[in-house]
Structures are given as C-alpha cells and as structure tokens.
PDB file of C-alpha atoms and ligand atoms in Angstrom:
ATOM      1  CA  MET D   1     -10.832 -11.196 -10.227  1.00 89.00           C
ATOM      2  CA  SER D   2      -9.427 -11.373  -6.702  1.00 94.00           C
ATOM      3  CA  VAL D   3      -6.179  -9.869  -5.490  1.00 98.00           C
ATOM      4  CA  LEU D   4      -3.477 -11.563  -3.396  1.00 98.00           C
ATOM      5  CA  VAL D   5      -1.620  -9.501  -0.799  1.00 98.00           C
ATOM      6  CA  VAL D   6       1.395 -10.549   1.230  1.00 98.00           C
ATOM      7  CA  GLY D   7       2.584  -8.089   3.844  1.00 97.00           C
ATOM      8  CA  SER D   8       2.824  -7.148   7.479  1.00 95.00           C
ATOM      9  CA  VAL D   9      -0.066  -7.686   9.879  1.00 97.00           C
ATOM     10  CA  ALA D  10       0.962  -5.479  12.754  1.00 97.00           C
ATOM     11  CA  LEU D  11       0.096  -3.872  16.020  1.00 98.00           C
ATOM     12  CA  ASP D  12       0.744  -0.151  15.608  1.00 97.00           C
ATOM     13  CA  SER D  13       1.214   2.458  18.290  1.00 97.00           C
ATOM     14  CA  VAL D  14       0.828   5.863  16.735  1.00 96.00           C
ATOM     15  CA  GLU D  15       0.992   9.417  18.030  1.00 94.00           C
ATOM     16  CA  THR D  16      -0.314  12.326  16.008  1.00 92.00           C
ATOM     17  CA  PRO D  17      -1.005  15.930  17.046  1.00 90.00           C
ATOM     18  CA  PHE D  18      -4.665  14.842  17.427  1.00 87.00           C
ATOM     19  CA  GLY D  19      -4.361  11.784  19.640  1.00 89.00           C
ATOM     20  CA  ARG D  20      -2.764   8.398  20.018  1.00 93.00           C
ATOM     21  CA  ALA D  21      -3.559   4.730  19.565  1.00 94.00           C
ATOM     22  CA  ASP D  22      -1.773   1.797  21.186  1.00 96.00           C
ATOM     23  CA  ASP D  23      -1.513  -1.682  19.712  1.00 97.00           C
ATOM     24  CA  ALA D  24      -4.086  -0.855  17.032  1.00 97.00           C
ATOM     25  CA  LEU D  25      -4.620  -3.071  13.990  1.00 98.00           C
ATOM     26  CA  GLY D  26      -2.083  -2.096  11.369  1.00 98.00           C
ATOM     27  CA  GLY D  27       0.421  -3.426   8.891  1.00 97.00           C
ATOM     28  CA  SER D  28       0.694  -3.143   5.143  1.00 97.00           C
ATOM     29  CA  ALA D  29      -1.444  -6.218   4.404  1.00 98.00           C
ATOM     30  CA  THR D  30      -4.147  -5.172   6.874  1.00 98.00           C
ATOM     31  CA  TYR D  31      -4.589  -1.689   5.393  1.00 98.00           C
ATOM     32  CA  PHE D  32      -4.317  -2.988   1.843  1.00 98.00           C
ATOM     33  CA  ALA D  33      -6.948  -5.691   2.445  1.00 98.00           C
ATOM     34  CA  ALA D  34      -9.390  -3.342   4.199  1.00 98.00           C
ATOM     35  CA  SER D  35      -9.142  -0.947   1.257  1.00 98.00           C
ATOM     36  CA  ALA D  36      -9.122  -3.439  -1.633  1.00 98.00           C
ATOM     37  CA  SER D  37     -12.086  -5.330  -0.135  1.00 98.00           C
ATOM     38  CA  HIS D  38     -14.302  -2.412  -1.218  1.00 98.00           C
ATOM     39  CA  HIS D  39     -13.556  -3.342  -4.813  1.00 98.00           C
ATOM     40  CA  THR D  40     -12.903  -7.075  -5.021  1.00 98.00           C
ATOM     41  CA  ARG D  41     -12.216 -10.252  -3.031  1.00 97.00           C
ATOM     42  CA  VAL D  42      -8.854 -10.304  -1.253  1.00 98.00           C
ATOM     43  CA  GLN D  43      -6.578 -13.202  -0.345  1.00 98.00           C
ATOM     44  CA  LEU D  44      -4.222 -12.319   2.510  1.00 98.00           C
ATOM     45  CA  VAL D  45      -0.938 -14.013   3.446  1.00 98.00           C
ATOM     46  CA  GLY D  46       0.943 -12.917   6.551  1.00 97.00           C
ATOM     47  CA  VAL D  47       1.945 -13.861  10.060  1.00 97.00           C
ATOM     48  CA  VAL D  48       0.951 -12.816  13.555  1.00 98.00           C
ATOM     49  CA  GLY D  49       2.285 -13.827  16.952  1.00 98.00           C
ATOM     50  CA  SER D  50       0.502 -15.614  19.777  1.00 97.00           C
ATOM     51  CA  ASP D  51      -0.408 -12.213  21.293  1.00 97.00           C
ATOM     52  CA  TYR D  52      -2.435 -10.981  18.284  1.00 97.00           C
ATOM     53  CA  PRO D  53      -6.142 -10.228  18.827  1.00 96.00           C
ATOM     54  CA  ILE D  54      -7.121 -12.370  15.823  1.00 95.00           C
ATOM     55  CA  GLN D  55     -10.862 -11.943  16.502  1.00 95.00           C
ATOM     56  CA  LYS D  56     -10.478  -8.266  15.563  1.00 94.00           C
ATOM     57  CA  LEU D  57      -9.614  -9.361  12.023  1.00 96.00           C
ATOM     58  CA  GLN D  58     -13.114 -10.835  11.725  1.00 96.00           C
ATOM     59  CA  ASP D  59     -14.248  -7.441  10.423  1.00 96.00           C
ATOM     60  CA  LEU D  60     -11.991  -8.062   7.420  1.00 97.00           C
ATOM     61  CA  ALA D  61     -13.254 -11.622   6.953  1.00 97.00           C
ATOM     62  CA  ALA D  62     -16.806 -10.237   6.967  1.00 97.00           C
ATOM     63  CA  ARG D  63     -15.778  -7.922   4.125  1.00 96.00           C
ATOM     64  CA  GLY D  64     -14.686 -10.884   1.974  1.00 95.00           C
ATOM     65  CA  VAL D  65     -11.008 -11.066   2.918  1.00 98.00           C
ATOM     66  CA  ASP D  66      -9.856 -14.700   2.857  1.00 98.00           C
ATOM     67  CA  LEU D  67      -7.579 -15.104   5.878  1.00 98.00           C
ATOM     68  CA  SER D  68      -6.664 -18.748   5.265  1.00 97.00           C
ATOM     69  CA  GLY D  69      -3.077 -17.672   4.451  1.00 98.00           C
ATOM     70  CA  LEU D  70      -2.622 -15.915   7.800  1.00 98.00           C
ATOM     71  CA  GLU D  71      -0.313 -17.936  10.030  1.00 97.00           C
ATOM     72  CA  GLN D  72      -0.152 -17.615  13.779  1.00 97.00           C
ATOM     73  CA  MET D  73       3.285 -18.418  15.229  1.00 97.00           C
ATOM     74  CA  GLU D  74       4.534 -18.731  18.784  1.00 97.00           C
ATOM     75  CA  GLY D  75       6.082 -15.390  19.786  1.00 97.00           C
ATOM     76  CA  GLU D  76       5.477 -11.665  19.593  1.00 98.00           C
ATOM     77  CA  SER D  77       3.589  -9.991  16.753  1.00 98.00           C
ATOM     78  CA  PHE D  78       5.253  -7.439  14.484  1.00 97.00           C
ATOM     79  CA  ARG D  79       5.000  -4.037  16.147  1.00 98.00           C
ATOM     80  CA  TRP D  80       5.580  -0.581  14.715  1.00 97.00           C
ATOM     81  CA  ARG D  81       5.633   2.598  16.773  1.00 97.00           C
ATOM     82  CA  GLY D  82       5.574   5.911  14.980  1.00 96.00           C
ATOM     83  CA  ARG D  83       4.913   9.569  15.430  1.00 95.00           C
ATOM     84  CA  TYR D  84       3.689  12.350  13.172  1.00 92.00           C
ATOM     85  CA  ARG D  85       4.328  15.932  14.065  1.00 88.00           C
ATOM     86  CA  HIS D  86       2.588  18.824  12.338  1.00 82.00           C
ATOM     87  CA  ASP D  87       3.957  17.762   8.957  1.00 82.00           C
ATOM     88  CA  LEU D  88       1.622  14.835   8.516  1.00 82.00           C
ATOM     89  CA  ASN D  89       3.415  13.775   5.343  1.00 79.00           C
ATOM     90  CA  SER D  90       6.283  12.027   7.061  1.00 81.00           C
ATOM     91  CA  ALA D  91       6.192   9.409   9.779  1.00 86.00           C
ATOM     92  CA  GLU D  92       8.989   9.201  12.275  1.00 91.00           C
ATOM     93  CA  THR D  93       9.616   5.569  13.176  1.00 93.00           C
ATOM     94  CA  LEU D  94      10.267   5.286  16.909  1.00 95.00           C
ATOM     95  CA  GLU D  95      10.514   1.499  17.038  1.00 96.00           C
ATOM     96  CA  THR D  96      10.201  -1.522  14.754  1.00 95.00           C
ATOM     97  CA  ARG D  97       9.951  -4.913  16.452  1.00 96.00           C
ATOM     98  CA  LEU D  98       9.972  -7.686  13.887  1.00 94.00           C
ATOM     99  CA  GLY D  99       8.900 -10.424  16.342  1.00 97.00           C
ATOM    100  CA  VAL D 100       7.613 -13.483  14.454  1.00 97.00           C
ATOM    101  CA  PHE D 101       8.420 -11.696  11.183  1.00 92.00           C
ATOM    102  CA  SER D 102      12.083 -12.503  11.664  1.00 91.00           C
ATOM    103  CA  HIS D 103      11.405 -16.254  11.195  1.00 90.00           C
ATOM    104  CA  PHE D 104       8.527 -15.955   8.748  1.00 92.00           C
ATOM    105  CA  ARG D 105       8.598 -17.667   5.347  1.00 94.00           C
ATOM    106  CA  PRO D 106       5.393 -16.930   3.420  1.00 95.00           C
ATOM    107  CA  LYS D 107       3.514 -20.046   2.342  1.00 95.00           C
ATOM    108  CA  ILE D 108       1.049 -19.274  -0.409  1.00 97.00           C
ATOM    109  CA  PRO D 109      -1.892 -21.690  -0.036  1.00 97.00           C
ATOM    110  CA  PRO D 110      -2.513 -23.750  -3.215  1.00 97.00           C
ATOM    111  CA  GLN D 111      -5.873 -22.007  -3.808  1.00 96.00           C
ATOM    112  CA  PHE D 112      -4.085 -18.584  -3.905  1.00 97.00           C
ATOM    113  CA  ARG D 113      -1.248 -19.514  -6.276  1.00 97.00           C
ATOM    114  CA  ARG D 114      -3.072 -18.668  -9.478  1.00 96.00           C
ATOM    115  CA  ALA D 115      -3.872 -15.121  -8.380  1.00 96.00           C
ATOM    116  CA  LYS D 116      -3.778 -12.759 -11.354  1.00 97.00           C
ATOM    117  CA  TYR D 117      -3.209  -9.608  -9.304  1.00 98.00           C
ATOM    118  CA  VAL D 118      -0.488  -9.775  -6.659  1.00 98.00           C
ATOM    119  CA  PHE D 119       0.573  -7.068  -4.233  1.00 98.00           C
ATOM    120  CA  LEU D 120       3.837  -7.548  -2.342  1.00 98.00           C
ATOM    121  CA  GLY D 121       3.267  -5.252   0.619  1.00 97.00           C
ATOM    122  CA  ASN D 122       6.028  -3.604   2.546  1.00 92.00           C
ATOM    123  CA  ILE D 123       8.067  -6.489   4.060  1.00 91.00           C
ATOM    124  CA  ASP D 124      11.608  -7.835   3.728  1.00 92.00           C
ATOM    125  CA  PRO D 125      12.344  -7.951  -0.045  1.00 96.00           C
ATOM    126  CA  ARG D 126      13.730 -11.482   0.383  1.00 96.00           C
ATOM    127  CA  LEU D 127      10.225 -12.562   1.425  1.00 95.00           C
ATOM    128  CA  GLN D 128       8.701 -10.608  -1.469  1.00 97.00           C
ATOM    129  CA  LEU D 129      11.016 -12.551  -3.837  1.00 97.00           C
ATOM    130  CA  ASP D 130      10.079 -15.804  -2.132  1.00 97.00           C
ATOM    131  CA  VAL D 131       6.389 -15.164  -2.859  1.00 97.00           C
ATOM    132  CA  LEU D 132       7.094 -14.691  -6.559  1.00 97.00           C
ATOM    133  CA  GLN D 133       8.511 -18.201  -6.729  1.00 97.00           C
ATOM    134  CA  GLN D 134       5.225 -19.590  -5.448  1.00 97.00           C
ATOM    135  CA  VAL D 135       2.710 -17.859  -7.729  1.00 97.00           C
ATOM    136  CA  GLU D 136       1.870 -18.972 -11.269  1.00 96.00           C
ATOM    137  CA  LYS D 137       1.811 -16.398 -14.071  1.00 91.00           C
ATOM    138  CA  PRO D 138       0.144 -13.368 -12.477  1.00 97.00           C
ATOM    139  CA  THR D 139      -1.143 -10.648 -14.831  1.00 97.00           C
ATOM    140  CA  LEU D 140       0.247  -7.863 -12.669  1.00 98.00           C
ATOM    141  CA  VAL D 141       2.708  -7.947  -9.767  1.00 98.00           C
ATOM    142  CA  ALA D 142       3.116  -4.745  -7.780  1.00 98.00           C
ATOM    143  CA  CYS D 143       5.301  -4.098  -4.773  1.00 98.00           C
ATOM    144  CA  ASP D 144       5.842  -1.481  -2.120  1.00 97.00           C
ATOM    145  CA  THR D 145       8.805  -0.827   0.144  1.00 96.00           C
ATOM    146  CA  MET D 146      10.119   1.661   2.694  1.00 93.00           C
ATOM    147  CA  ASN D 147      13.285   3.289   4.060  1.00 93.00           C
ATOM    148  CA  PHE D 148      13.855   0.443   6.535  1.00 91.00           C
ATOM    149  CA  TRP D 149      14.340  -2.065   3.675  1.00 94.00           C
ATOM    150  CA  ILE D 150      16.047   0.372   1.291  1.00 97.00           C
ATOM    151  CA  GLU D 151      18.748   0.792   3.938  1.00 96.00           C
ATOM    152  CA  SER D 152      19.062  -2.789   5.106  1.00 95.00           C
ATOM    153  CA  ARG D 153      18.266  -4.923   2.007  1.00 97.00           C
ATOM    154  CA  ARG D 154      19.185  -2.807  -0.999  1.00 97.00           C
ATOM    155  CA  ALA D 155      20.616  -5.641  -3.132  1.00 97.00           C
ATOM    156  CA  ASP D 156      17.528  -7.810  -2.600  1.00 98.00           C
ATOM    157  CA  LEU D 157      15.291  -4.871  -3.422  1.00 98.00           C
ATOM    158  CA  LEU D 158      17.123  -4.327  -6.722  1.00 98.00           C
ATOM    159  CA  ALA D 159      16.717  -8.032  -7.525  1.00 98.00           C
ATOM    160  CA  LEU D 160      13.002  -7.691  -6.791  1.00 98.00           C
ATOM    161  CA  LEU D 161      12.670  -4.695  -9.122  1.00 98.00           C
ATOM    162  CA  GLU D 162      13.721  -6.900 -12.035  1.00 98.00           C
ATOM    163  CA  LYS D 163      10.739  -9.143 -11.372  1.00 98.00           C
ATOM    164  CA  VAL D 164       7.823  -6.790 -10.712  1.00 98.00           C
ATOM    165  CA  ASP D 165       5.583  -4.890 -13.130  1.00 98.00           C
ATOM    166  CA  LEU D 166       4.892  -1.950 -10.859  1.00 98.00           C
ATOM    167  CA  ILE D 167       6.241  -0.330  -7.709  1.00 98.00           C
ATOM    168  CA  THR D 168       4.590   2.192  -5.412  1.00 98.00           C
ATOM    169  CA  LEU D 169       6.728   4.291  -3.111  1.00 96.00           C
ATOM    170  CA  ASN D 170       6.654   7.733  -1.600  1.00 95.00           C
ATOM    171  CA  ASP D 171       8.808  10.648  -2.735  1.00 96.00           C
ATOM    172  CA  ALA D 172      11.355  10.332   0.100  1.00 95.00           C
ATOM    173  CA  GLU D 173      11.739   6.600  -0.577  1.00 96.00           C
ATOM    174  CA  ALA D 174      12.137   7.223  -4.318  1.00 98.00           C
ATOM    175  CA  ARG D 175      14.914   9.743  -3.615  1.00 97.00           C
ATOM    176  CA  GLN D 176      16.609   7.439  -1.132  1.00 97.00           C
ATOM    177  CA  LEU D 177      16.467   4.413  -3.445  1.00 98.00           C
ATOM    178  CA  THR D 178      17.705   6.222  -6.540  1.00 98.00           C
ATOM    179  CA  GLU D 179      19.933   8.905  -4.998  1.00 97.00           C
ATOM    180  CA  GLN D 180      18.232  11.359  -7.368  1.00 97.00           C
ATOM    181  CA  ALA D 181      16.693  14.530  -5.965  1.00 97.00           C
ATOM    182  CA  ASN D 182      14.450  15.055  -8.992  1.00 98.00           C
ATOM    183  CA  LEU D 183      11.425  12.746  -9.024  1.00 97.00           C
ATOM    184  CA  VAL D 184      11.199  12.512 -12.827  1.00 97.00           C
ATOM    185  CA  LYS D 185      14.807  11.327 -12.905  1.00 98.00           C
ATOM    186  CA  ALA D 186      14.154   9.035  -9.947  1.00 98.00           C
ATOM    187  CA  ALA D 187      11.210   7.460 -11.800  1.00 98.00           C
ATOM    188  CA  ARG D 188      13.317   7.013 -14.934  1.00 98.00           C
ATOM    189  CA  TRP D 189      16.034   5.325 -12.868  1.00 98.00           C
ATOM    190  CA  ILE D 190      13.512   2.895 -11.365  1.00 98.00           C
ATOM    191  CA  LEU D 191      11.931   2.174 -14.784  1.00 98.00           C
ATOM    192  CA  SER D 192      15.396   1.257 -16.073  1.00 98.00           C
ATOM    193  CA  LYS D 193      15.665  -1.444 -13.365  1.00 98.00           C
ATOM    194  CA  GLY D 194      12.624  -3.438 -14.473  1.00 98.00           C
ATOM    195  CA  PRO D 195       9.118  -2.192 -13.594  1.00 98.00           C
ATOM    196  CA  ARG D 196       6.928  -0.883 -16.437  1.00 98.00           C
ATOM    197  CA  THR D 197       5.086   1.431 -14.068  1.00 98.00           C
ATOM    198  CA  VAL D 198       6.278   3.526 -11.131  1.00 98.00           C
ATOM    199  CA  ILE D 199       3.862   5.294  -8.819  1.00 98.00           C
ATOM    200  CA  ILE D 200       5.397   7.982  -6.622  1.00 98.00           C
ATOM    201  CA  LYS D 201       3.120   9.189  -3.826  1.00 97.00           C
ATOM    202  CA  LYS D 202       3.568  12.627  -2.376  1.00 95.00           C
ATOM    203  CA  GLY D 203       1.177  12.478   0.572  1.00 91.00           C
ATOM    204  CA  GLU D 204      -1.118  15.499   0.630  1.00 90.00           C
ATOM    205  CA  HIS D 205       0.428  16.622  -2.686  1.00 93.00           C
ATOM    206  CA  GLY D 206      -0.961  13.743  -4.737  1.00 96.00           C
ATOM    207  CA  ALA D 207       0.587  10.932  -6.750  1.00 98.00           C
ATOM    208  CA  PHE D 208       2.409  10.539 -10.064  1.00 98.00           C
ATOM    209  CA  MET D 209       2.185   7.467 -12.267  1.00 98.00           C
ATOM    210  CA  PHE D 210       5.135   7.114 -14.648  1.00 98.00           C
ATOM    211  CA  HIS D 211       5.477   4.885 -17.708  1.00 98.00           C
ATOM    212  CA  ALA D 212       8.424   4.994 -20.103  1.00 95.00           C
ATOM    213  CA  ASN D 213       7.065   7.993 -21.999  1.00 92.00           C
ATOM    214  CA  ARG D 214       3.860   9.008 -20.242  1.00 95.00           C
ATOM    215  CA  VAL D 215       3.101  10.533 -16.899  1.00 98.00           C
ATOM    216  CA  PHE D 216      -0.193  10.987 -15.046  1.00 98.00           C
ATOM    217  CA  PHE D 217      -0.837  13.022 -11.931  1.00 97.00           C
ATOM    218  CA  ALA D 218      -3.732  12.854  -9.482  1.00 96.00           C
ATOM    219  CA  PRO D 219      -4.026  15.303  -6.602  1.00 95.00           C
ATOM    220  CA  ALA D 220      -4.757  14.192  -3.084  1.00 95.00           C
ATOM    221  CA  TYR D 221      -8.266  15.016  -1.911  1.00 95.00           C
ATOM    222  CA  PRO D 222      -8.118  18.356  -0.067  1.00 94.00           C
ATOM    223  CA  LEU D 223      -9.243  17.167   3.364  1.00 94.00           C
ATOM    224  CA  GLU D 224      -9.829  19.665   6.099  1.00 91.00           C
ATOM    225  CA  ASP D 225      -9.157  17.202   8.915  1.00 88.00           C
ATOM    226  CA  VAL D 226      -6.432  14.591   8.687  1.00 90.00           C
ATOM    227  CA  PHE D 227      -6.397  12.543  11.850  1.00 91.00           C
ATOM    228  CA  ASP D 228      -3.768   9.824  11.330  1.00 94.00           C
ATOM    229  CA  PRO D 229      -1.836   9.379   8.056  1.00 94.00           C
ATOM    230  CA  THR D 230      -0.745   5.806   8.881  1.00 96.00           C
ATOM    231  CA  GLY D 231      -1.776   3.377   6.186  1.00 96.00           C
ATOM    232  CA  ALA D 232      -2.454   5.980   3.501  1.00 96.00           C
ATOM    233  CA  GLY D 233       0.102   4.354   1.186  1.00 96.00           C
ATOM    234  CA  ASP D 234      -1.251   0.835   1.647  1.00 98.00           C
ATOM    235  CA  SER D 235      -4.843   1.995   1.335  1.00 98.00           C
ATOM    236  CA  PHE D 236      -3.881   3.801  -1.878  1.00 98.00           C
ATOM    237  CA  ALA D 237      -2.373   0.534  -3.138  1.00 98.00           C
ATOM    238  CA  GLY D 238      -5.498  -1.391  -2.059  1.00 98.00           C
ATOM    239  CA  GLY D 239      -7.789   0.976  -3.946  1.00 98.00           C
ATOM    240  CA  PHE D 240      -5.526   0.967  -7.009  1.00 98.00           C
ATOM    241  CA  MET D 241      -5.022  -2.813  -7.195  1.00 98.00           C
ATOM    242  CA  GLY D 242      -8.575  -3.603  -6.084  1.00 98.00           C
ATOM    243  CA  TYR D 243      -9.981  -1.456  -8.880  1.00 98.00           C
ATOM    244  CA  LEU D 244      -7.630  -3.002 -11.474  1.00 98.00           C
ATOM    245  CA  ALA D 245      -8.492  -6.530 -10.335  1.00 98.00           C
ATOM    246  CA  ARG D 246     -12.238  -5.788 -10.444  1.00 98.00           C
ATOM    247  CA  THR D 247     -12.083  -4.287 -13.949  1.00 98.00           C
ATOM    248  CA  ASP D 248      -9.270  -6.562 -15.242  1.00 98.00           C
ATOM    249  CA  ASP D 249      -8.171  -3.892 -17.697  1.00 98.00           C
ATOM    250  CA  LEU D 250      -4.582  -2.608 -17.815  1.00 98.00           C
ATOM    251  CA  SER D 251      -5.139   0.087 -20.451  1.00 97.00           C
ATOM    252  CA  GLU D 252      -3.628   3.495 -19.716  1.00 96.00           C
ATOM    253  CA  ALA D 253      -7.106   5.020 -19.263  1.00 97.00           C
ATOM    254  CA  ASN D 254      -8.094   2.385 -16.721  1.00 98.00           C
ATOM    255  CA  MET D 255      -4.817   2.641 -14.818  1.00 98.00           C
ATOM    256  CA  ARG D 256      -5.440   6.388 -14.518  1.00 98.00           C
ATOM    257  CA  ARG D 257      -8.885   5.669 -13.042  1.00 98.00           C
ATOM    258  CA  ALA D 258      -7.234   3.190 -10.671  1.00 98.00           C
ATOM    259  CA  VAL D 259      -4.877   5.937  -9.418  1.00 98.00           C
ATOM    260  CA  VAL D 260      -7.931   8.063  -8.602  1.00 98.00           C
ATOM    261  CA  PHE D 261      -9.597   5.154  -6.764  1.00 98.00           C
ATOM    262  CA  GLY D 262      -6.319   4.663  -4.870  1.00 98.00           C
ATOM    263  CA  SER D 263      -6.223   8.352  -3.935  1.00 98.00           C
ATOM    264  CA  ALA D 264      -9.860   8.207  -2.808  1.00 98.00           C
ATOM    265  CA  MET D 265      -9.199   5.225  -0.522  1.00 98.00           C
ATOM    266  CA  GLY D 266      -6.077   6.901   0.892  1.00 97.00           C
ATOM    267  CA  SER D 267      -8.161   9.993   1.664  1.00 97.00           C
ATOM    268  CA  PHE D 268     -10.660   7.976   3.720  1.00 98.00           C
ATOM    269  CA  VAL D 269      -8.222   6.063   5.891  1.00 97.00           C
ATOM    270  CA  VAL D 270      -6.506   9.195   7.221  1.00 96.00           C
ATOM    271  CA  GLU D 271      -9.820  10.475   8.607  1.00 96.00           C
ATOM    272  CA  GLY D 272      -9.506   8.072  11.570  1.00 94.00           C
ATOM    273  CA  PHE D 273      -7.089   5.852  13.448  1.00 93.00           C
ATOM    274  CA  SER D 274      -6.159   2.367  12.202  1.00 96.00           C
ATOM    275  CA  ILE D 275      -8.591   0.864   9.662  1.00 97.00           C
ATOM    276  CA  ALA D 276     -11.691   2.323  11.372  1.00 96.00           C
ATOM    277  CA  ARG D 277     -12.822   4.534   8.465  1.00 97.00           C
ATOM    278  CA  LEU D 278     -12.265   1.782   5.904  1.00 98.00           C
ATOM    279  CA  LEU D 279     -14.703  -0.397   7.833  1.00 98.00           C
ATOM    280  CA  GLU D 280     -17.330   2.361   7.944  1.00 97.00           C
ATOM    281  CA  ILE D 281     -17.478   3.738   4.425  1.00 98.00           C
ATOM    282  CA  THR D 282     -20.028   2.613   1.857  1.00 98.00           C
ATOM    283  CA  PRO D 283     -19.901   2.211  -1.939  1.00 98.00           C
ATOM    284  CA  ASP D 284     -21.823   5.511  -2.158  1.00 98.00           C
ATOM    285  CA  ASP D 285     -19.151   7.323  -0.119  1.00 98.00           C
ATOM    286  CA  ILE D 286     -16.508   6.028  -2.538  1.00 98.00           C
ATOM    287  CA  SER D 287     -18.478   6.991  -5.653  1.00 98.00           C
ATOM    288  CA  ARG D 288     -19.121  10.468  -4.263  1.00 98.00           C
ATOM    289  CA  ARG D 289     -15.469  11.026  -3.476  1.00 98.00           C
ATOM    290  CA  VAL D 290     -14.335   9.794  -6.894  1.00 98.00           C
ATOM    291  CA  ALA D 291     -16.829  12.217  -8.479  1.00 97.00           C
ATOM    292  CA  GLU D 292     -15.349  15.012  -6.355  1.00 97.00           C
ATOM    293  CA  PHE D 293     -11.880  14.110  -7.650  1.00 96.00           C
ATOM    294  CA  HIS D 294     -13.239  14.483 -11.154  1.00 96.00           C
ATOM    295  CA  ARG D 295     -14.632  17.943 -10.375  1.00 96.00           C
ATOM    296  CA  LEU D 296     -11.356  18.877  -8.687  1.00 95.00           C
ATOM    297  CA  VAL D 297      -9.255  18.369 -11.810  1.00 93.00           C
ATOM    298  CA  THR D 298     -11.663  19.209 -14.629  1.00 93.00           C
ATOM    299  CA  PHE D 299     -11.318  22.552 -16.352  1.00 91.00           C
ATOM    300  CA  ASP D 300     -12.615  23.985 -19.579  1.00 89.00           C
ATOM    301  CA  ALA D 301      -9.805  23.998 -22.134  1.00 85.00           C
ATOM    302  CA  GLU D 302     -11.941  25.283 -25.020  1.00 85.00           C
ATOM    303  CA  ALA D 303     -10.948  28.938 -24.612  1.00 79.00           C
ATOM    304  CA  LEU D 304      -7.252  28.056 -24.766  1.00 75.00           C
TER     305      LEU D 304
HETATM  306  P1  LIG J 401       1.933   3.351   5.168  1.00 72.00           P
HETATM  307  O1  LIG J 401       0.777   2.917   4.331  1.00 72.00           O
HETATM  308  O2  LIG J 401       3.143   3.597   4.355  1.00 72.00           O
HETATM  309  O3  LIG J 401       1.586   4.458   6.128  1.00 72.00           O
HETATM  310  O4  LIG J 401       2.323   2.073   6.074  1.00 72.00           O
HETATM  311  C1  LIG J 401       1.884   1.930   7.386  1.00 72.00           C
HETATM  312  C2  LIG J 401       2.091   0.510   7.919  1.00 72.00           C
HETATM  313  O5  LIG J 401       3.411   0.018   7.656  1.00 72.00           O
HETATM  314  C3  LIG J 401       1.939   0.475   9.426  1.00 72.00           C
HETATM  315  O6  LIG J 401       0.688  -0.091   9.742  1.00 72.00           O
HETATM  316  C4  LIG J 401       3.104  -0.385   9.928  1.00 72.00           C
HETATM  317  O7  LIG J 401       2.693  -1.455  10.738  1.00 72.00           O
HETATM  318  C5  LIG J 401       3.754  -0.910   8.660  1.00 72.00           C
HETATM  319  N1  LIG J 401       5.214  -0.954   8.748  1.00 72.00           N
HETATM  320  C6  LIG J 401       6.025  -0.019   9.300  1.00 72.00           C
HETATM  321  N2  LIG J 401       7.339  -0.413   9.200  1.00 72.00           N
HETATM  322  C7  LIG J 401       7.338  -1.625   8.576  1.00 72.00           C
HETATM  323  C8  LIG J 401       8.366  -2.549   8.169  1.00 72.00           C
HETATM  324  N3  LIG J 401       9.655  -2.306   8.390  1.00 72.00           N
HETATM  325  N4  LIG J 401       7.998  -3.683   7.535  1.00 72.00           N
HETATM  326  C9  LIG J 401       6.689  -3.928   7.303  1.00 72.00           C
HETATM  327  N5  LIG J 401       5.659  -3.113   7.666  1.00 72.00           N
HETATM  328  C10 LIG J 401       5.978  -1.974   8.288  1.00 72.00           C
END
C-alpha cells in the first residue's frame, strides 16, 4: 500500500551548535517522503517556486517517491530559517517565508485520490482540509501541525481535528493547542475533538501514543551525537505511516511497532543535516536500530 503526503517542500537554513546549512532541502513533505520511502511507495503533493533546485529531489524519485503531484509555480520557494541552541529539543524559528505557499491550492492528481494512507504534513490547516475533500475513503488520515498554525489558524485546525483519525504533535504544541500543562490531559482534550489516536512526541524523551483508554510509550534512541534535529518529527511520521501502509494492519500491536519504526527513523535523520542520513541508510541499518529499541525497553518481569 502506498502513502500520500501533502506538505511543505522547503529550503531550510539551519544553525545548530555543530554547524549550519543554507538553503538545504527541507519541508515536512520532503522529510516525510525520504523516511517513508524506506518502507513503502510514496506519493507527494506540494509546491516549489521557480528558484527550487528540483534536480536535487531526484534522489527521492530514485527511492520510489512519485513527484507527479509536485507543482512548480512562478515565485519564491517556501523558506524556513531556524536555530537550535544547546537544548536540541526546541527549534527557534528565525524566519518563515511562505513564498508560493501563500497562493497554493493542493491539486491531488487523479491517480493519488484513492490513497488508503494519507499524511497531511505541517501546512496551513485550510489546505489540509482542502486535501480531504479530494481523496476518496482513506483507511487512515493523519495530520501534523505546529505553533505557527496553532496561533494563526486555530479555528481551521479544530475543524480539521474533527476529520482526521490521528494527529502527531510535539509536547509544546500539545500544550499550546489544548492550554493544558499535563500531557495526559492534553491528549484527552485532543481525543475529545475527533482523532482516535494522538501521538505526542517529546524529542529526546521519546513519544507517547494515546487512545481513549490505552497509552503506549517508546523512548527515543539514546544517540551520542545529535547533529541537527530538524525534520525529526516528519521523519518519525514517515516511519510510522510508511510502516502502517506497508503492513496494512491497524491493530494496537502493529501501531505500537509503527511508533518504534517512527522513532528509529527520527533517530537517523538527526545524525546529519537535511535528509542526508535518510538517503544513506540501508534496510539493515533500520532493522538493527529497531532491534536495539527492543533491547532498550525489554526487562525480565518474572521476578516481580
Ligand atoms: P520538524 O519535523 O518538526 O522538525 O519539521 C521541520 C520542517 O518543517 C522544516 O524542514 C521546515 O521547512 C518545515 N516548516 C517550518 N515551519 C513551517 C510552516 N509554518 N509550515 C510548513 N512547514 C514548516
């Protein structure tokens, strides 16, 4: 089963304590696609401006990402500039330039409309809603968002929540959206607005998956060197959705495995700038890391 992603395709300029990158490939759809392509075929819908180095996306096409839904419009590409200080868990946005995104209306190509797994990456919630009108009966629709949209498009975001099955967001976003300091209460608040599943990511402290009366937790992989945290959330989502689409099984046990695959993919992307590590890793690297996650959380409960 393939997965459809609609999101930003950006040029990112990022500063971390370990270096900087200017106008590097970024955006929610780019990271998601690079990650999910390790698990299944990906259909990408997005927009870039006339200044985008489209040939650099060929690495994604070579990995089985169908770029026929990527539009190129006259104007400037979406650009995000951010900085991480020593707390690598939170990005400081220095500048967001919407460029062609401000006139973009996603057009889902006819061959993508029957996608069973749909990921609405971090973009204007009005565009996320627009996509839902164009797809036919998906099995699972998941969305992401961020502070920028929680502040500026709250009503649209609440309307979107009524229509999605799952949302992924980080702890700060969950608190901002729900005005609840406690994450269990925040998750309950979000569940009451529509989604059946809420995933709250806590950066290097792992991720929680909440259902109405069940909760699962996966740690983050204890990496010694984190180079650039940009894209960890989208790569998590790509691993999670890619694994679900490949296995086409929404049982609780399989969704738990998907969280671990998401965490594994998030742990790779932060080892380098942009999508570089996602283009390097092999299926063996992924299997080894998933096995290490298993060792990390397994303990002998017999003596209890
Ligand atoms: P994350 O996975 O949460 O680290 O997301 C990182 C990506 O989000 C970067 O590559 C940015 O280009 C993208 N991004 C940042 N701000 C926005 C925004 N307001 N809308 C869409 N994408 C954004």
